[in-house]
Amino acid sequence: MQIEYFLLIDRILDLRLDEKAITVEAKVPTESTIFEGHFPGYPIMPGVLLIESMAQTSGWLLLALMKFERMPFLAAVKEAKMRGFVSPGEVLTVEANVLHEGSGYAIAEARVKVDGKLRSNATLTFSHIPFPNPELRGHMDAVAQRVGFPQQALQR
Amino acid sequence: MSSTFDQVATIIAETCDIPRDTITPDSHAIDDLGIDSLDFLDIAFAIDKAFGIKLPLEKWTQEVNDGKASTEQYFVLKNLCARIDELVAAKGA
């Protein structure tokens, strides 16, 4: 997890397009300036970053479902629950599945687990548009390679 | 159409916390009810689920932006309900 660059996902573990589901892994860094402030003497991963990790996980799933032709953007967060603290060094398993694919938008639900135990979950709404420029598309291609996006999934 | 309107009005009332009795077939979702594009996504989601359709929001928005259609055609509720009925009929055809 490159937390300062908002690259929260380390690798895609499983992408199941037929089920519209994905599982990814993300290791919380042991040290970060974020933990110096959140909180001194009691470092925990901010809840907004747990939501962001669920959004990025859902985003990879939507990118795959849309064959990298459109870019999803987080539009709304519902029923977000922080059920337990996440500490530096912990390994997150983040799961997401798409509930509904609408016209120009999609709804996903996602969960953050540590050692199989639920730490956070949320329902997320995304709007999506065609990639606005080649630079963003190129960046997403590069990050896809870094997180081990299974390119064969796009051949289906 | 009336049944469709009742369902849509209930969805709008519950989704956007708008008093049900203020919603009429002639209400404009944007101009009269003050529903913004993000709230309309919630409404679209509920309508898609309730009627088993996919409201073509992108197509409608594009037509409005291109001046090929007015917002009244899609966002006055009686017209929205007529579009929904068409989509439901097309699904069953």
CSV table of C-alpha atoms in Angstrom, one decimal:
chain,number,residue,atom,x,y,z
A,1,MET,CA,0.0,0.0,0.0
A,2,GLN,CA,1.4,3.4,-1.1
A,3,ILE,CA,-0.7,5.3,1.3
A,4,GLU,CA,0.7,8.7,0.6
A,5,TYR,CA,0.0,8.3,-3.1
A,6,PHE,CA,-3.5,6.9,-2.5
A,7,LEU,CA,-2.5,3.7,-4.1
A,8,LEU,CA,-4.2,1.5,-1.5
A,9,ILE,CA,-4.4,-1.9,-3.3
A,10,ASP,CA,-1.3,-4.1,-3.5
A,11,ARG,CA,-2.6,-7.0,-5.6
A,12,ILE,CA,-5.7,-8.5,-7.1
A,13,LEU,CA,-6.1,-12.0,-5.6
A,14,ASP,CA,-9.3,-13.0,-7.5
A,15,LEU,CA,-11.4,-11.5,-10.2
A,16,ARG,CA,-14.7,-13.3,-11.0
A,17,LEU,CA,-16.5,-11.4,-13.7
A,18,ASP,CA,-19.3,-14.0,-14.0
A,19,GLU,CA,-20.1,-13.3,-10.3
A,20,LYS,CA,-19.2,-9.6,-10.6
A,21,ALA,CA,-16.9,-10.0,-7.7
A,22,ILE,CA,-13.3,-9.3,-6.8
A,23,THR,CA,-10.9,-9.9,-3.9
A,24,VAL,CA,-7.7,-7.9,-3.3
A,25,GLU,CA,-5.0,-7.6,-0.8
A,26,ALA,CA,-3.5,-4.5,0.8
A,27,LYS,CA,-0.9,-4.3,3.5
A,28,VAL,CA,-1.1,-1.3,5.7
A,29,PRO,CA,2.4,0.3,6.0
A,30,THR,CA,4.1,0.1,9.4
A,31,GLU,CA,5.1,3.7,9.2
A,32,SER,CA,3.5,6.7,7.7
A,33,THR,CA,3.1,10.4,8.5
A,34,ILE,CA,-0.6,9.7,8.5
A,35,PHE,CA,-0.1,7.7,11.7
A,36,GLU,CA,1.8,10.5,13.3
A,37,GLY,CA,-1.4,12.4,13.4
A,38,HIS,CA,-4.0,9.6,13.5
A,39,PHE,CA,-3.3,9.2,16.4
A,40,PRO,CA,-0.2,10.1,18.4
A,41,GLY,CA,0.5,7.1,20.6
A,42,TYR,CA,-2.3,5.1,19.1
A,43,PRO,CA,-1.9,4.7,15.3
A,44,ILE,CA,-4.9,3.4,13.4
A,45,MET,CA,-5.8,3.6,9.7
A,46,PRO,CA,-8.4,6.4,9.1
A,47,GLY,CA,-11.9,5.2,8.3
A,48,VAL,CA,-12.0,7.4,5.2
A,49,LEU,CA,-9.0,5.4,3.9
A,50,LEU,CA,-10.8,2.1,4.6
A,51,ILE,CA,-13.7,3.5,2.5
A,52,GLU,CA,-11.2,4.5,-0.2
A,53,SER,CA,-9.7,1.0,-0.2
A,54,MET,CA,-13.2,-0.4,-0.7
A,55,ALA,CA,-13.8,2.2,-3.5
A,56,GLN,CA,-10.5,1.3,-5.2
A,57,THR,CA,-11.3,-2.4,-5.0
A,58,SER,CA,-14.8,-1.8,-6.4
A,59,GLY,CA,-13.2,0.4,-9.1
A,60,TRP,CA,-10.9,-2.4,-10.3
A,61,LEU,CA,-14.0,-4.7,-10.6
A,62,LEU,CA,-15.9,-2.0,-12.6
A,63,LEU,CA,-12.9,-1.3,-14.8
A,64,ALA,CA,-12.8,-5.0,-15.6
A,65,LEU,CA,-16.6,-5.3,-16.2
A,66,MET,CA,-16.3,-2.2,-18.6
A,67,LYS,CA,-13.2,-3.6,-20.3
A,68,PHE,CA,-11.2,-0.5,-19.4
A,69,GLU,CA,-13.3,1.6,-21.7
A,70,ARG,CA,-14.7,3.8,-18.9
A,71,MET,CA,-13.4,5.1,-15.7
A,72,PRO,CA,-15.5,4.8,-12.5
A,73,PHE,CA,-15.6,7.7,-10.0
A,74,LEU,CA,-16.8,7.4,-6.4
A,75,ALA,CA,-20.1,9.3,-6.2
A,76,ALA,CA,-21.8,8.3,-2.9
A,77,VAL,CA,-21.0,6.3,0.2
A,78,LYS,CA,-23.8,4.6,2.1
A,79,GLU,CA,-24.0,2.5,5.2
A,80,ALA,CA,-20.3,2.7,5.8
A,81,LYS,CA,-19.4,1.0,9.0
A,82,MET,CA,-16.0,1.0,10.8
A,83,ARG,CA,-16.4,-2.2,12.9
A,84,GLY,CA,-12.9,-2.4,14.3
A,85,PHE,CA,-9.6,-0.7,14.3
A,86,VAL,CA,-7.0,-1.4,11.6
A,87,SER,CA,-3.5,-1.0,12.8
A,88,PRO,CA,-0.2,-0.4,10.9
A,89,GLY,CA,1.3,-3.6,9.4
A,90,GLU,CA,-2.0,-5.4,9.2
A,91,VAL,CA,-2.9,-7.2,5.9
A,92,LEU,CA,-6.4,-6.3,4.6
A,93,THR,CA,-8.4,-8.5,2.4
A,94,VAL,CA,-10.9,-6.4,0.5
A,95,GLU,CA,-13.9,-7.9,-1.3
A,96,ALA,CA,-16.4,-6.2,-3.5
A,97,ASN,CA,-19.3,-7.2,-5.7
A,98,VAL,CA,-21.5,-5.2,-8.0
A,99,LEU,CA,-25.1,-5.0,-7.0
A,100,HIS,CA,-26.4,-3.1,-10.0
A,101,GLU,CA,-25.0,-1.8,-13.3
A,102,GLY,CA,-27.1,1.2,-14.4
A,103,SER,CA,-26.7,3.6,-17.3
A,104,GLY,CA,-23.6,5.6,-16.4
A,105,TYR,CA,-23.6,4.5,-12.8
A,106,ALA,CA,-23.1,1.3,-10.7
A,107,ILE,CA,-23.7,0.3,-7.2
A,108,ALA,CA,-21.3,-1.9,-5.3
A,109,GLU,CA,-21.0,-3.3,-1.8
A,110,ALA,CA,-17.6,-3.9,-0.3
A,111,ARG,CA,-16.0,-5.4,2.8
A,112,VAL,CA,-12.6,-5.0,4.5
A,113,LYS,CA,-11.5,-8.1,6.5
A,114,VAL,CA,-8.4,-8.9,8.6
A,115,ASP,CA,-7.7,-12.5,9.3
A,116,GLY,CA,-11.2,-13.3,8.0
A,117,LYS,CA,-12.9,-10.9,10.5
A,118,LEU,CA,-15.0,-8.0,9.2
A,119,ARG,CA,-13.5,-4.6,10.0
A,120,SER,CA,-15.5,-2.3,7.7
A,121,ASN,CA,-18.1,-2.5,5.0
A,122,ALA,CA,-20.0,0.0,2.8
A,123,THR,CA,-22.3,0.4,-0.1
A,124,LEU,CA,-20.8,2.6,-2.8
A,125,THR,CA,-22.3,4.4,-5.8
A,126,PHE,CA,-20.1,5.1,-8.8
A,127,SER,CA,-20.7,7.2,-11.8
A,128,HIS,CA,-18.6,6.3,-14.8
A,129,ILE,CA,-17.6,8.1,-18.0
A,130,PRO,CA,-15.3,7.3,-21.0
A,131,PHE,CA,-11.7,7.8,-20.1
A,132,PRO,CA,-11.3,11.6,-20.2
A,133,ASN,CA,-7.8,11.5,-21.6
A,134,PRO,CA,-5.0,9.1,-22.6
A,135,GLU,CA,-2.9,10.1,-19.6
A,136,LEU,CA,-5.3,8.8,-17.1
A,137,ARG,CA,-5.9,5.6,-19.2
A,138,GLY,CA,-2.1,5.1,-19.4
A,139,HIS,CA,-1.8,5.6,-15.6
A,140,MET,CA,-4.5,3.1,-14.9
A,141,ASP,CA,-2.9,0.6,-17.3
A,142,ALA,CA,0.4,1.0,-15.4
A,143,VAL,CA,-1.3,0.5,-12.0
A,144,ALA,CA,-3.2,-2.4,-13.4
A,145,GLN,CA,0.1,-4.1,-14.2
A,146,ARG,CA,1.5,-3.3,-10.7
A,147,VAL,CA,-1.5,-4.9,-8.9
A,148,GLY,CA,-1.5,-7.9,-11.2
A,149,PHE,CA,-4.7,-7.2,-13.0
A,150,PRO,CA,-5.5,-10.4,-14.9
A,151,GLN,CA,-5.5,-9.1,-18.5
A,152,GLN,CA,-7.1,-12.4,-19.7
A,153,ALA,CA,-10.3,-11.3,-18.0
A,154,LEU,CA,-10.7,-8.7,-20.7
A,155,GLN,CA,-10.6,-11.3,-23.4
A,156,ARG,CA,-13.9,-12.8,-22.3
B,1,MET,CA,-49.5,4.8,-16.1
B,2,SER,CA,-51.2,5.5,-12.8
B,3,SER,CA,-49.7,2.5,-11.1
B,4,THR,CA,-46.3,3.4,-12.5
B,5,PHE,CA,-46.7,6.9,-11.2
B,6,ASP,CA,-47.7,5.7,-7.7
B,7,GLN,CA,-44.6,3.5,-7.6
B,8,VAL,CA,-42.3,6.2,-8.9
B,9,ALA,CA,-43.8,8.9,-6.6
B,10,THR,CA,-43.3,6.5,-3.6
B,11,ILE,CA,-39.7,5.8,-4.7
B,12,ILE,CA,-39.0,9.6,-4.9
B,13,ALA,CA,-40.7,10.4,-1.6
B,14,GLU,CA,-38.7,7.7,0.2
B,15,THR,CA,-35.4,8.2,-1.6
B,16,CYS,CA,-35.3,12.0,-1.3
B,17,ASP,CA,-37.4,12.6,1.8
B,18,ILE,CA,-40.0,14.6,-0.2
B,19,PRO,CA,-43.6,14.6,1.1
B,20,ARG,CA,-45.5,12.2,-1.1
B,21,ASP,CA,-48.5,14.5,-1.4
B,22,THR,CA,-46.4,17.2,-3.1
B,23,ILE,CA,-45.4,14.9,-5.9
B,24,THR,CA,-47.8,15.0,-8.9
B,25,PRO,CA,-47.7,13.7,-12.4
B,26,ASP,CA,-46.9,17.2,-13.6
B,27,SER,CA,-44.0,17.6,-11.2
B,28,HIS,CA,-40.6,18.2,-12.8
B,29,ALA,CA,-38.1,16.1,-10.9
B,30,ILE,CA,-35.4,18.8,-11.2
B,31,ASP,CA,-37.2,22.1,-11.3
B,32,ASP,CA,-40.1,21.4,-9.0
B,33,LEU,CA,-38.8,18.7,-6.7
B,34,GLY,CA,-35.2,19.9,-6.5
B,35,ILE,CA,-33.7,16.5,-7.2
B,36,ASP,CA,-30.1,16.8,-8.3
B,37,SER,CA,-28.2,14.4,-10.5
B,38,LEU,CA,-26.7,12.4,-7.6
B,39,ASP,CA,-30.1,11.9,-5.9
B,40,PHE,CA,-31.5,10.9,-9.3
B,41,LEU,CA,-29.0,8.1,-9.4
B,42,ASP,CA,-30.6,6.7,-6.2
B,43,ILE,CA,-34.0,7.1,-7.8
B,44,ALA,CA,-32.8,5.4,-11.0
B,45,PHE,CA,-31.4,2.5,-9.0
B,46,ALA,CA,-34.7,2.0,-7.2
B,47,ILE,CA,-36.7,2.3,-10.5
B,48,ASP,CA,-34.3,-0.1,-12.3
B,49,LYS,CA,-34.8,-2.6,-9.5
B,50,ALA,CA,-38.6,-2.1,-9.1
B,51,PHE,CA,-39.4,-2.4,-12.9
B,52,GLY,CA,-36.5,-4.7,-14.0
B,53,ILE,CA,-35.3,-2.2,-16.5
B,54,LYS,CA,-32.3,0.0,-17.1
B,55,LEU,CA,-33.2,3.7,-17.4
B,56,PRO,CA,-31.1,5.1,-20.3
B,57,LEU,CA,-29.9,8.1,-18.2
B,58,GLU,CA,-26.8,8.7,-20.3
B,59,LYS,CA,-28.7,8.7,-23.5
B,60,TRP,CA,-31.3,11.1,-22.1
B,61,THR,CA,-28.7,13.4,-20.7
B,62,GLN,CA,-26.8,13.5,-24.0
B,63,GLU,CA,-30.0,14.3,-25.9
B,64,VAL,CA,-30.7,17.2,-23.5
B,65,ASN,CA,-27.2,18.5,-23.7
B,66,ASP,CA,-27.2,18.3,-27.5
B,67,GLY,CA,-30.5,20.2,-27.6
B,68,LYS,CA,-32.3,17.2,-29.1
B,69,ALA,CA,-34.7,16.8,-26.2
B,70,SER,CA,-36.0,18.9,-23.4
B,71,THR,CA,-35.7,18.0,-19.7
B,72,GLU,CA,-39.5,18.0,-19.6
B,73,GLN,CA,-39.6,15.0,-21.9
B,74,TYR,CA,-37.7,12.8,-19.4
B,75,PHE,CA,-38.0,14.5,-16.0
B,76,VAL,CA,-41.7,15.6,-15.8
B,77,LEU,CA,-43.0,12.6,-13.9
B,78,LYS,CA,-45.9,11.7,-16.2
B,79,ASN,CA,-43.4,11.6,-19.1
B,80,LEU,CA,-40.8,9.7,-17.0
B,81,CYS,CA,-43.6,7.1,-16.2
B,82,ALA,CA,-44.5,6.9,-19.9
B,83,ARG,CA,-40.8,6.1,-20.7
B,84,ILE,CA,-40.8,3.5,-17.9
B,85,ASP,CA,-43.9,1.9,-19.3
B,86,GLU,CA,-42.3,1.8,-22.8
B,87,LEU,CA,-39.1,0.2,-21.4
B,88,VAL,CA,-41.2,-2.4,-19.5
B,89,ALA,CA,-43.2,-3.2,-22.6
B,90,ALA,CA,-40.0,-3.5,-24.7
B,91,LYS,CA,-38.6,-5.9,-22.2
B,92,GLY,CA,-41.6,-8.1,-22.4
B,93,ALA,CA,-41.8,-8.0,-26.2
